[in-house]
CSV table of C-alpha atoms and ligand atoms in Angstrom, one decimal:
chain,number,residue,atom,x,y,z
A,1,UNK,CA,-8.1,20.2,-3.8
A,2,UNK,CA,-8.4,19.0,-7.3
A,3,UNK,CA,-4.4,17.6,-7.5
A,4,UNK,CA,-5.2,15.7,-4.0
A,5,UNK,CA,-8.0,13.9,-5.7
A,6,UNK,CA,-6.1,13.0,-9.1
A,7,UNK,CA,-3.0,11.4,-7.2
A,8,UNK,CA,-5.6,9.7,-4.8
A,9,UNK,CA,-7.6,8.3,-7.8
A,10,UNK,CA,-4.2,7.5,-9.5
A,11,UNK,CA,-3.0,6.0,-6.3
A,12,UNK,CA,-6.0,3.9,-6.0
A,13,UNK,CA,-3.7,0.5,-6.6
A,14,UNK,CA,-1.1,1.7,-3.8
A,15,UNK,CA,-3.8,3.1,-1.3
A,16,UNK,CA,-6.4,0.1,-2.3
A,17,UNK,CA,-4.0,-2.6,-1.4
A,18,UNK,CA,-3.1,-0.8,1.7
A,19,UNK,CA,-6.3,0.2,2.9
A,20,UNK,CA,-7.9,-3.4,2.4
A,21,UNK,CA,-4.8,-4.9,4.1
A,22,UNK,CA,-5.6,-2.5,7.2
A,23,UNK,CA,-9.3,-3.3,7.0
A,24,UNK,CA,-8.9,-7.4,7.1
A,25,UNK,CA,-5.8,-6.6,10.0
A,26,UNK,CA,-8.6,-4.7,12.0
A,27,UNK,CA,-11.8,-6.9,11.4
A,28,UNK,CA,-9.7,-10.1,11.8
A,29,UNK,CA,-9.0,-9.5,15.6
A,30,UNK,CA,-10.8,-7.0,16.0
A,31,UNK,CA,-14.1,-6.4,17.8
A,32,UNK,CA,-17.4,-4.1,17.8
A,33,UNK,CA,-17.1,-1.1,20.0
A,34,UNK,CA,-19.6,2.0,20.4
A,35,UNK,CA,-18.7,5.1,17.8
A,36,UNK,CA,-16.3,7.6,19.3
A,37,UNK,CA,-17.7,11.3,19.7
A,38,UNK,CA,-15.0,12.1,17.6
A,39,UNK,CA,-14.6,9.1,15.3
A,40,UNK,CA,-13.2,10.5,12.0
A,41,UNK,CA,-9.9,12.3,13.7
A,42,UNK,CA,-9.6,10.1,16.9
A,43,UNK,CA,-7.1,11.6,19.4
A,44,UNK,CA,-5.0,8.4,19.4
A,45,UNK,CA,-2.9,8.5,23.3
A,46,UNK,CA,-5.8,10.4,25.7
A,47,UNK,CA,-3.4,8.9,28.5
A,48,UNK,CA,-1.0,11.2,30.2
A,49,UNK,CA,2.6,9.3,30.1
A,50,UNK,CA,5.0,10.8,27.6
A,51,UNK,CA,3.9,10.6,24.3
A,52,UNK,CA,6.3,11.3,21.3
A,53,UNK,CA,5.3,14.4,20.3
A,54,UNK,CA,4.5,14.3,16.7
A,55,UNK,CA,5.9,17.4,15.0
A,56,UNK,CA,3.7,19.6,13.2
A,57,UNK,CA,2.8,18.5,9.5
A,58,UNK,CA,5.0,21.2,7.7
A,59,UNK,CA,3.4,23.5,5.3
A,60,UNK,CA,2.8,22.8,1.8
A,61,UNK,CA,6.6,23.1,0.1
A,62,UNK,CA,6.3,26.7,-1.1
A,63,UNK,CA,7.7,26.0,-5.0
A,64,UNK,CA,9.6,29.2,-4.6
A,65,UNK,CA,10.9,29.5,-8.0
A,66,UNK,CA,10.0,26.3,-9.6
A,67,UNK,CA,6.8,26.5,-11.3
A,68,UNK,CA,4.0,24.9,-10.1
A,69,UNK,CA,1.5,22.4,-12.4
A,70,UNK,CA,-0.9,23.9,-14.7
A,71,UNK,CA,-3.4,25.3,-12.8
A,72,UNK,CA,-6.2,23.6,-14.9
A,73,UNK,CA,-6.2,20.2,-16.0
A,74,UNK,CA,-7.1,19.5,-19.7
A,75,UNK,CA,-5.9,16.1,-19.9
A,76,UNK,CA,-8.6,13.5,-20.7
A,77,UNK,CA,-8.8,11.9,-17.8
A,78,UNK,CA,-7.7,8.4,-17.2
A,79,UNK,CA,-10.3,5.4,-17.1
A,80,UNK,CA,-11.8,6.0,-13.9
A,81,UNK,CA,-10.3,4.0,-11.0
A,82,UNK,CA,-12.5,0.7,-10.5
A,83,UNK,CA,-14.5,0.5,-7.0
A,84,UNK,CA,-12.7,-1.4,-4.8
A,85,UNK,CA,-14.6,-5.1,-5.2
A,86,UNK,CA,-17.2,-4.7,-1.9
A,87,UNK,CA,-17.0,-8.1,0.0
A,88,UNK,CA,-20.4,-8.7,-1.2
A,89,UNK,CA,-22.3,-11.6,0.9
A,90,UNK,CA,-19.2,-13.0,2.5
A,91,UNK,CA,-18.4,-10.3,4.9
A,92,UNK,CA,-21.7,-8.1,5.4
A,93,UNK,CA,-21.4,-5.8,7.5
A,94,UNK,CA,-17.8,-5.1,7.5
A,95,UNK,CA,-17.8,-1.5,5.1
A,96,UNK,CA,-21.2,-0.8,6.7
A,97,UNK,CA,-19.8,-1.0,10.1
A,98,UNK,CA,-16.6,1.1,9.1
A,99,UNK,CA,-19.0,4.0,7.5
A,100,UNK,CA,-21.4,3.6,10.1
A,101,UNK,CA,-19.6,5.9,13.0
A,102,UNK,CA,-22.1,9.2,12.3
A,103,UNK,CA,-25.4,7.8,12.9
A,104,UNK,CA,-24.7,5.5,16.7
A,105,UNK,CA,-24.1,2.3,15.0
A,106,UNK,CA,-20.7,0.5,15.9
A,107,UNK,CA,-17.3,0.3,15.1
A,108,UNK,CA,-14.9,-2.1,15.1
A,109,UNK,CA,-11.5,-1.7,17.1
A,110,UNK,CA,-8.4,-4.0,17.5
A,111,UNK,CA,-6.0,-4.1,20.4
A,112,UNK,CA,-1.9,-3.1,19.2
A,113,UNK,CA,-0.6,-5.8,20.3
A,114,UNK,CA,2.5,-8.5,19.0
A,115,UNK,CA,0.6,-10.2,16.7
A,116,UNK,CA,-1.2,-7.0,15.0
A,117,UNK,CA,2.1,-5.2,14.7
A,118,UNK,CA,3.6,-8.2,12.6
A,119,UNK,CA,0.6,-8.5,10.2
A,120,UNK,CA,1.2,-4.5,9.9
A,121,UNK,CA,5.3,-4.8,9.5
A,122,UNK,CA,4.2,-7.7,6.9
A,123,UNK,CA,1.3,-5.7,4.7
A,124,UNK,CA,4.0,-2.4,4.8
A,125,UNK,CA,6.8,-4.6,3.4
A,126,UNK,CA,4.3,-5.9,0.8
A,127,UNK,CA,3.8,-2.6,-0.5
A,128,UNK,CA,7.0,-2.2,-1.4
A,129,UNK,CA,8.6,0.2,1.8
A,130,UNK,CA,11.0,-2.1,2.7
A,131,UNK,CA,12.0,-3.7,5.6
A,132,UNK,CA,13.6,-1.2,7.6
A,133,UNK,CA,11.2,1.7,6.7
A,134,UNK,CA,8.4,-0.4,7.4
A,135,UNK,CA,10.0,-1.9,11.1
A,136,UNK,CA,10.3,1.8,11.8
A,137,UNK,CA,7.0,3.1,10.7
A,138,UNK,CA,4.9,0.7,12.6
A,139,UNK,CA,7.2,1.1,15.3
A,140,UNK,CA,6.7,4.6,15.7
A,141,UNK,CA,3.0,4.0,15.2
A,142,UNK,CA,2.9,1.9,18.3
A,143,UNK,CA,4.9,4.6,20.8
A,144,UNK,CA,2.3,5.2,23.6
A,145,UNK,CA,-0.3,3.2,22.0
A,146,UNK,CA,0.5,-0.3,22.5
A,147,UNK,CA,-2.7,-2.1,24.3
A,148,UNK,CA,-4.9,0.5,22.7
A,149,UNK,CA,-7.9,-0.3,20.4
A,150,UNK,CA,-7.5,1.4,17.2
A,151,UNK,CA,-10.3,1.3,14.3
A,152,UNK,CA,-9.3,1.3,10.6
A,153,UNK,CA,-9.6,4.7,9.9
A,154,UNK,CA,-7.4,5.5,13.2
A,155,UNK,CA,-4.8,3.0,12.2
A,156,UNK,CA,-4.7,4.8,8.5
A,157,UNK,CA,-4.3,8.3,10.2
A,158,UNK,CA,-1.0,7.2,12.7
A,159,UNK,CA,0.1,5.7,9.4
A,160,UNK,CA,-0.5,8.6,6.9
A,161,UNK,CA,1.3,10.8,10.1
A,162,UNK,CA,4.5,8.3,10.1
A,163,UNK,CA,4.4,8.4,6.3
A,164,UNK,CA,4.6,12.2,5.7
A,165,UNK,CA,6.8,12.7,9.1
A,166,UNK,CA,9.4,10.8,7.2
A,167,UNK,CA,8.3,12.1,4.0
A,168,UNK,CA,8.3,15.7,4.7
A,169,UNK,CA,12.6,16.8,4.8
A,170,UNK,CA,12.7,15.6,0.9
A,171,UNK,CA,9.8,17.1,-0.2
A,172,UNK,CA,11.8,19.9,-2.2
A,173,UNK,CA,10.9,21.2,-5.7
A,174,UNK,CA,13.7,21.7,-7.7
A,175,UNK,CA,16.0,24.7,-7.0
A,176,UNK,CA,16.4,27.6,-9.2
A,177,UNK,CA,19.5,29.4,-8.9
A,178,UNK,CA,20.3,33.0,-10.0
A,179,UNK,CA,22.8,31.3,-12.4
A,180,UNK,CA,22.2,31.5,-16.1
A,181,UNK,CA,21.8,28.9,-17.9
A,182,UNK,CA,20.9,27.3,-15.0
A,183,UNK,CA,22.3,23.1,-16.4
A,184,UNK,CA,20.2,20.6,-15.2
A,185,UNK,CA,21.4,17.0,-16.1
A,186,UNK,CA,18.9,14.1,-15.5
A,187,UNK,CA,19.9,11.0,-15.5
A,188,UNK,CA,17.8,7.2,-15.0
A,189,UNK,CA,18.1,4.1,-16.9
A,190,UNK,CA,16.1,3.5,-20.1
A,191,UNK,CA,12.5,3.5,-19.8
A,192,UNK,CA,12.4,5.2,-16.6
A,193,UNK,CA,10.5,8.4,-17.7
A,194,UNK,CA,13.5,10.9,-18.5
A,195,UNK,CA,12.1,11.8,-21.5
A,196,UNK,CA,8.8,12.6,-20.7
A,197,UNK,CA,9.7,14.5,-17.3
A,198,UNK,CA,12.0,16.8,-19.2
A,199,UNK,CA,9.3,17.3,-21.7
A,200,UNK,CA,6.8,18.3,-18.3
A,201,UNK,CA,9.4,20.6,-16.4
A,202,UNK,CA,10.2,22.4,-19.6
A,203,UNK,CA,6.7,22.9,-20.2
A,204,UNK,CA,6.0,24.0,-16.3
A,205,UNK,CA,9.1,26.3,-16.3
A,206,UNK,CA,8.4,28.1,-19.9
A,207,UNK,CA,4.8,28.7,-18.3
A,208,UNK,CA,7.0,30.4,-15.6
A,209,UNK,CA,8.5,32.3,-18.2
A,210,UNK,CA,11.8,30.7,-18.0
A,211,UNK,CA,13.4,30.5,-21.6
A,212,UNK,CA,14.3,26.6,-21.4
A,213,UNK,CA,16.8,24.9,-24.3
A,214,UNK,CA,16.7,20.7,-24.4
A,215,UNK,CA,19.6,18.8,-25.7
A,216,UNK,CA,18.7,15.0,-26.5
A,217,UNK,CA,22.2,13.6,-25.1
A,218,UNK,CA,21.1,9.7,-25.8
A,219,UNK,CA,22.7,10.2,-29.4
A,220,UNK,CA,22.6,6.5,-29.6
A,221,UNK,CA,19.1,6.2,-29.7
A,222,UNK,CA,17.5,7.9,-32.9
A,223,UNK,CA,13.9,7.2,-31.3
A,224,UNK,CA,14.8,8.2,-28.2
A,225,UNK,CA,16.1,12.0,-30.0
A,226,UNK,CA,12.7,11.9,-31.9
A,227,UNK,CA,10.5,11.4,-28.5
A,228,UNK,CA,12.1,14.2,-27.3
A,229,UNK,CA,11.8,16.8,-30.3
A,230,UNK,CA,8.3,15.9,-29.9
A,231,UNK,CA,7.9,16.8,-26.1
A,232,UNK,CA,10.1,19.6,-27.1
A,233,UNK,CA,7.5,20.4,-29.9
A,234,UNK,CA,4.4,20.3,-26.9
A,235,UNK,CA,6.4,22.3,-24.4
A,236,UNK,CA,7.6,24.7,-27.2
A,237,UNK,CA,11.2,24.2,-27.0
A,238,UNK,CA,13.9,24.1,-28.5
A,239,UNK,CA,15.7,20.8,-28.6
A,240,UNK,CA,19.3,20.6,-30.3
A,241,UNK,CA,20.1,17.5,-31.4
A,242,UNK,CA,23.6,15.3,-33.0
A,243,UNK,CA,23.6,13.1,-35.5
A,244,UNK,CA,23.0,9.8,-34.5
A,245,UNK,CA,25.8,7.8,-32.8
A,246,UNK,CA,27.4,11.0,-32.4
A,247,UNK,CA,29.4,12.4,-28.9
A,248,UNK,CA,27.2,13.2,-26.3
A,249,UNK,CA,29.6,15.5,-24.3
A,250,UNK,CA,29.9,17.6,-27.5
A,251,UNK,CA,26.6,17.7,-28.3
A,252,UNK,CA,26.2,19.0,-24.8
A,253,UNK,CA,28.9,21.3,-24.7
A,254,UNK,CA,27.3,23.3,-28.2
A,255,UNK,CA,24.4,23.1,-26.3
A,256,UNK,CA,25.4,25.1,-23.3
A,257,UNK,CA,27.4,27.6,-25.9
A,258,UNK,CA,24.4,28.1,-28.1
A,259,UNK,CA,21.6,28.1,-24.4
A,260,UNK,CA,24.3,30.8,-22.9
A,261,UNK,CA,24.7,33.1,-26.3
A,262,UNK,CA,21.0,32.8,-26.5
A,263,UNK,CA,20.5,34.1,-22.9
A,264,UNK,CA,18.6,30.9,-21.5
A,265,UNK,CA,17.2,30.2,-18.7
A,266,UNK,CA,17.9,26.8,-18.2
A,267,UNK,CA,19.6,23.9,-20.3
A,268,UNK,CA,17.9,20.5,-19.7
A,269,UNK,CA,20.3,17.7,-20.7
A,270,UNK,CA,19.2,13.9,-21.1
A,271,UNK,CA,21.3,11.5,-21.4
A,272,UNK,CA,21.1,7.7,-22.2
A,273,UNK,CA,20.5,5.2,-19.7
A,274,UNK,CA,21.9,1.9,-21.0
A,275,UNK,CA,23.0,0.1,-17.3
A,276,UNK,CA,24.3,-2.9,-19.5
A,277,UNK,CA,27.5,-1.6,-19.2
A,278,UNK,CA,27.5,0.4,-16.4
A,279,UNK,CA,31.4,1.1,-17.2
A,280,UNK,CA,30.5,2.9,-20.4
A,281,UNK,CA,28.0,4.8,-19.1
A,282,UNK,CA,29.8,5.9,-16.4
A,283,UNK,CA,32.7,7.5,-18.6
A,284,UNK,CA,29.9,9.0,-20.8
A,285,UNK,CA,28.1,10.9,-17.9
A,286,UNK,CA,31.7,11.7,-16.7
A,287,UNK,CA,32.7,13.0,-19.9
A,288,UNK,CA,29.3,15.3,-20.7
A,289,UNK,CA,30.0,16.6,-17.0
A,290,UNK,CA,33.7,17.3,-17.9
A,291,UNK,CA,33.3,19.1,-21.0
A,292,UNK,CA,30.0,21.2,-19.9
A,293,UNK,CA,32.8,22.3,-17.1
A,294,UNK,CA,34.9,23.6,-19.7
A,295,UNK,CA,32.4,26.5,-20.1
A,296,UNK,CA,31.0,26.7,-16.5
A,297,UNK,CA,32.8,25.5,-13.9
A,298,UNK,CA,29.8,25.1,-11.5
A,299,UNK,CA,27.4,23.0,-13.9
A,300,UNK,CA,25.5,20.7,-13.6
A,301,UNK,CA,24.2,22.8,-11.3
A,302,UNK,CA,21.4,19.8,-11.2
A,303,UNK,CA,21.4,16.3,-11.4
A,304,UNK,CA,18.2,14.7,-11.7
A,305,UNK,CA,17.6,10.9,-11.1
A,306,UNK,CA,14.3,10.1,-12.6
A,307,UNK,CA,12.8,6.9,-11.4
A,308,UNK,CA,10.0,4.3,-12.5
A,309,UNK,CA,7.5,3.8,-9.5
A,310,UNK,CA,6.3,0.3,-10.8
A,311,UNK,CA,10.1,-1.0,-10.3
A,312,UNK,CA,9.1,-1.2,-6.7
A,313,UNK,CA,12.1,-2.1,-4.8
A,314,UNK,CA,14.7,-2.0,-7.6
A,315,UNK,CA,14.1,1.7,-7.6
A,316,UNK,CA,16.4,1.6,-4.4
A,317,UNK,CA,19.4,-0.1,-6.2
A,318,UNK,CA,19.2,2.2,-9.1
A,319,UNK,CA,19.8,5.3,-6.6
A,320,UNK,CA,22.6,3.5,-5.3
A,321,UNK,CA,24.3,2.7,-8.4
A,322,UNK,CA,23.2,6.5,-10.1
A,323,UNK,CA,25.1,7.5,-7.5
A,324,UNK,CA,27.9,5.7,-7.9
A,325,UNK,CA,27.9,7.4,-11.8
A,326,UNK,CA,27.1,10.7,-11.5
A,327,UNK,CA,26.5,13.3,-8.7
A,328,UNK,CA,22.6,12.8,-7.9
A,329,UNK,CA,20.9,15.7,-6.5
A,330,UNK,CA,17.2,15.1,-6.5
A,331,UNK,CA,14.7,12.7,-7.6
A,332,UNK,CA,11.6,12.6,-9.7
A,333,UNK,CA,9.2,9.9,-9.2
A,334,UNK,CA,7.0,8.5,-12.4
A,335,UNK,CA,4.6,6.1,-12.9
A,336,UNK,CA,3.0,6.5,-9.5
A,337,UNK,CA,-0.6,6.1,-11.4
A,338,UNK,CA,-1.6,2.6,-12.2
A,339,UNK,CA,0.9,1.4,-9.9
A,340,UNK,CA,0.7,-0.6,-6.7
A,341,UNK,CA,4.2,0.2,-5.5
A,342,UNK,CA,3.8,3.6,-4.5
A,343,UNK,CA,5.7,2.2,-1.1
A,344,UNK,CA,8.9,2.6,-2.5
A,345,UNK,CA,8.8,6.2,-2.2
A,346,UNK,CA,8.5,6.3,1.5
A,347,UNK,CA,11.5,3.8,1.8
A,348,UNK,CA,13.5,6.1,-0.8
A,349,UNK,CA,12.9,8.8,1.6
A,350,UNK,CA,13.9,6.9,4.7
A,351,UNK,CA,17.2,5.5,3.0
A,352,UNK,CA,18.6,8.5,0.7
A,353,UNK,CA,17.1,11.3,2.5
A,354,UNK,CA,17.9,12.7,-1.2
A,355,UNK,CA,15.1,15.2,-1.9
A,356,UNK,CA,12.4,14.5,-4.2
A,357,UNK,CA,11.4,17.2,-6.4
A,358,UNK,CA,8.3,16.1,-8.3
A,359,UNK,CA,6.0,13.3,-9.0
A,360,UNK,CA,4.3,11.6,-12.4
A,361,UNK,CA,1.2,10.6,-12.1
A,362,UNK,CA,0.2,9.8,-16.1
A,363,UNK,CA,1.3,10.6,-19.6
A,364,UNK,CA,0.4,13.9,-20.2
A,365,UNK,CA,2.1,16.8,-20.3
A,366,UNK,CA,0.8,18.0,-17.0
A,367,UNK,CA,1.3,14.9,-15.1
A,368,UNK,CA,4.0,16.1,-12.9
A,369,UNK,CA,3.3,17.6,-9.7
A,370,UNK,CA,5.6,18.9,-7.1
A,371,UNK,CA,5.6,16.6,-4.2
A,372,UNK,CA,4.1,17.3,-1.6
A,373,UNK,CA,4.6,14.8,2.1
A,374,UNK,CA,0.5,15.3,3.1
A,375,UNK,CA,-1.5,14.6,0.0
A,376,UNK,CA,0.6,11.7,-1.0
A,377,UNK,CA,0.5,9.6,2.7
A,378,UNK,CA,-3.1,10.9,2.8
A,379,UNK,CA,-3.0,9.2,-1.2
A,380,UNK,CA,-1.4,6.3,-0.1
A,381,UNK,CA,-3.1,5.6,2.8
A,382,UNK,CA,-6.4,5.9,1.3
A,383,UNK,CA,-7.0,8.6,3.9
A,384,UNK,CA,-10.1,10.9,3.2
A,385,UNK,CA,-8.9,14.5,2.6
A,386,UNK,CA,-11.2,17.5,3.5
B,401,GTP,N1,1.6,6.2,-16.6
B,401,GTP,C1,2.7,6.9,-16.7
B,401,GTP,N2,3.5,6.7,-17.7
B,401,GTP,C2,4.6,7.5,-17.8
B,401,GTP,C3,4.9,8.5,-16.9
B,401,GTP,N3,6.1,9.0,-17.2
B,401,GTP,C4,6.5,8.4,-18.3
B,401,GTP,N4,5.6,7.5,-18.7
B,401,GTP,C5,5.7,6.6,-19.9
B,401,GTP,O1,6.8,5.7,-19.7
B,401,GTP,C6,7.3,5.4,-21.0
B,401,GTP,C7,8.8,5.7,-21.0
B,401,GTP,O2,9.0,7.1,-20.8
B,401,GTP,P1,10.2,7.9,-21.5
B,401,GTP,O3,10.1,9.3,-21.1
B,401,GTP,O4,10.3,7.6,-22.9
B,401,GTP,O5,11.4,7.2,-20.7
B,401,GTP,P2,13.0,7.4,-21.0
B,401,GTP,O6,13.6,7.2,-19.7
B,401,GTP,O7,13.2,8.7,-21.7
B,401,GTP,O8,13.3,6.2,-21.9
B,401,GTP,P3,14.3,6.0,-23.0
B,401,GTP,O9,14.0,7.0,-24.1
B,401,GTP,O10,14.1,4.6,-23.4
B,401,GTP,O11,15.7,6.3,-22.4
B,401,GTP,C8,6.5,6.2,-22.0
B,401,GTP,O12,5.6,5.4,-22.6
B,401,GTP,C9,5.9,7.3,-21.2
B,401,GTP,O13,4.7,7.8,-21.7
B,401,GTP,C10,4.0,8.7,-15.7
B,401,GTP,O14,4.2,9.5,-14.8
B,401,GTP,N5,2.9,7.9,-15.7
C-alpha cells in the first residue's frame, strides 16, 4: 500500500528507535533457537489455558464522507530515510540471525520474564507513551505468555496488536454532518500545524467537491493571515480575512454570513494559539464561539485540536488545557515524519480516548492522511507490512 510505506519511511525515527530497543532487549538475554515453521506470524500462546482473546483488528475506518488523501502522490519526496547504522563488526551475526528464519539457520528467542518486561516498560516510556500506556501495553503483551520465548519480530507483532487494539476506537475521520455550513473550529497553540492542516483538509474536501470558505481568525498575526491566504491559494479557497489586530469573533461571524449566503459547504475557522495568557485566549475562543452562535445555534459543529508530534509528552498537557478552553472534539496529529516521538499518540489514545481524525506526515499539501490504527502500529513498530 503506497501510504503504508510513506508513514513507515516517515516513521523511521519512531519505529527505528523502537525496533533497535526490541532487538538489543531480545539478543541481550536472549538465546539461539531453531527457525519456527511459521516464523514471520508466530502463533504466540499454542498452550490451551485461557488466553485473552485478542479482538479482531477492525477494518480500515471507512472515511464515509470525509475525503480521503490524494490518490497519487506528487510531492517530491523527502530525503530518503537513512539505513539504520548495521552493528558492523561488533555484533556479527545479530541482523543475519534475525533475517535468517527462511533458509534453516537460527533464531534468537528470549524468555518473558521480570527482568525483560522492565527493559520493555522502560524502552516504551522512552518513546514517549507514557507511563501508564506503556505498564498497560506490555502488560497485556505478557497475558498467557509469560515464561515463553519470543523472537524480535514476535515481540514487534504482540506489540503492534496492543498498539492498534488501543488505537483502533479513535481512529475516526472527521464527521460530515448534513448541516450547511458545516463550522469547524481548530484550535492548537502556535506552531503546532493549524495552518497547514486547514490548508490540507480544505484541499482534500474541495477534491470531494465540498465548496470550503477559510477565515484566518489569528488577526493578531499578519504572517500568520498571509500563510494561510497562501494554503488558501494551493487548495483554491477562499480565505476572508480582518485587518490586522482586528476582532476575531467578528471576523468569524462575517465569515459564517458570507460561507452561508454563499451556500458553502463548510467554514474552516483558525484561530490564534498564543498559551501565554491562557486567560485571554480563553475569552477569545469563548467569544468567536458565542458570536458564530448568534447565527447557528449548533456551531462549531467541530472543534479540532491540532497537535505537534515532536512535543512528545507535552502534547498530553496541551489536550488537557484545550480542553479546559474550548469544547475539543477530535484531534489531528502533525509532524509525525522526522520525529522520534510517534509514542505519544498511543498514550493520547489511551488517556483522551478523544478520536483522532488524521495524521501529518510532511509539508505538503497532501501530507495528511486519515488515521488509520494498523498501518501506524505496524509503522511504529517497524513491523513488515504485506
Ligand atoms: N514535517 C512536517 N512539518 C509540518 C507538518 N505540519 C506543519 N508543518 C510545519 O510546521 C510549521 C508550523 O506550521 P503552521 O501550520 O504554520 O502552524 P500554526 O499552528 O498555524 O502556527 P502559527 O501560524 O504560528 O499559529 C510550518 O513550517 C509547517 O510547514 C507536518 O505534518 N510535517
Amino acid at each position: 500500500m503506497a501510504f503504508f510505506s510513506k508513514l513507515k519511511d516517515r516513521l523511521f525515527k519512531s519505529s527505528s528507535r523502537l525496533e533497535q530497543g526490541l532487538e538489543a532487549i531480545v539478543e541481550e538475554g536472549g538465546e539461539e533457537t531453531a527457525p519456527t515453521p511459521d516464523p514471520v506470524i508466530p502463533q504466540p500462546e499454542p498452550e490451551p489455558q485461557p488466553v485473552p482473546e485478542l479482538p479482531e483488528p477492525a477494518p480500515v475506518p471507512e472515511p464515509v464522507e470525509t475525503p480521503s488523501p490524494m490518490p497519487s502522490d506528487p510531492t517530491p519526496a523527502p530525503p530518503p530515510p537513512e539505513e539504520p547504522a548495521p552493528e558492523t563488526g561488533q555484533r556479527p551475526g545479530l541482523l543475519g540471525r534475525l533475517f535468517a528464519r527462511g533458509d534453516g539457520r537460527t533464531v534468537v528467542r528470549r524468555t518473558l520474564d521480570d527482568d525483560m518486561l522492565e527493559q520493555l516498560e522502560e524502552l516504551l516510556i522512552a518513546s514517549d507513551m507514557g507511563v501508564d500506556t506503556a505498564l498497560r501495553v506490555t502488560a497485556n503483551m505478557a497475558e498467557g505468555r509469560y515464561g515463553k520465548k519470543l523472537s524480535t519480530e514476535e515481540i514487534k507483532q504482540l506489540l503492534a496488536q496492543e498498539i492498534a487494539r488501543i488505537m483502533e476506537p479513535v481512529a475516526k475521520p472527521m464527521p460530515l454532518y448534513p448541516k450547511r455550513p458545516q463550522v469547524v473550529l481548530v484550535v492548537g497553540v502556535n506552531g503546532s500545524g493549524k495552518t497547514t492542516t486547514i490548508g490540507k483538509l480544505a484541499s482534500q474536501f474541495k477534491a470531494a467537491g465540498k465548496k470550503v470558505v477559510i477565515a484566518a481568525g489569528d488577526t493578531f498575526r499578519a504572517a500568520a493571515v498571509e500563510q494561510l491566504q497562501v494554503w488558501g491559494d494551493r487548495a483554491g479557497v477562499p480565505v476572508l480575512t480582518a485587518p490586522e489586530g482586528s476582532d476575531p469573533a467578528s471576523l468569524a461571524f462575517d465569515a459564517l454570513t458570507k460561507a452561508q449566503a454563499d451556500g458553502a459547504d463548510l467554514l474552516m475557522i483558525d484561530t490564534a494559539g498564543r498559551l501565554q495568557n491562557r486567560a485571554d485566549l480563553m475569552e477569545e475562543l469563548a467569544k468567536i464561539v458565542r458570536v458564530i452562535r448568534k447565527i447557528d445555534e449548533t456551531a462549531p459543529h467541530n472543534t479540532l485540536l491540532v497537535l505537534d508530534a515532536t512535543t512528545g509528552q507535552n502534547a498530553l498537557s496541551q489536550v488537557e488545557t484545550f480542553r479546559k478552553l474550548a469544547d475539543v472534539s477530535g484531534l489531528v496529529m502533525t509532524k509525525l515524519d522526522g520525529t522520534a516521538k510517534g509514542g505519544v499518540l498511543v498514550a493520547l489514545a489511551d488517556k483522551f480516548g478523544l478520536p483522532i481524525h488524521a495524521i501529518g506526515v510532511g509539508e505538503q499539501i497532501d501530507d495528511l492522511a486519515p488515521f488509520d490504527p494498523e498501518e501506524f502500529a505496524a509503522a511504529l513498530t517497524g513491523l513488515d507490512s504485506n
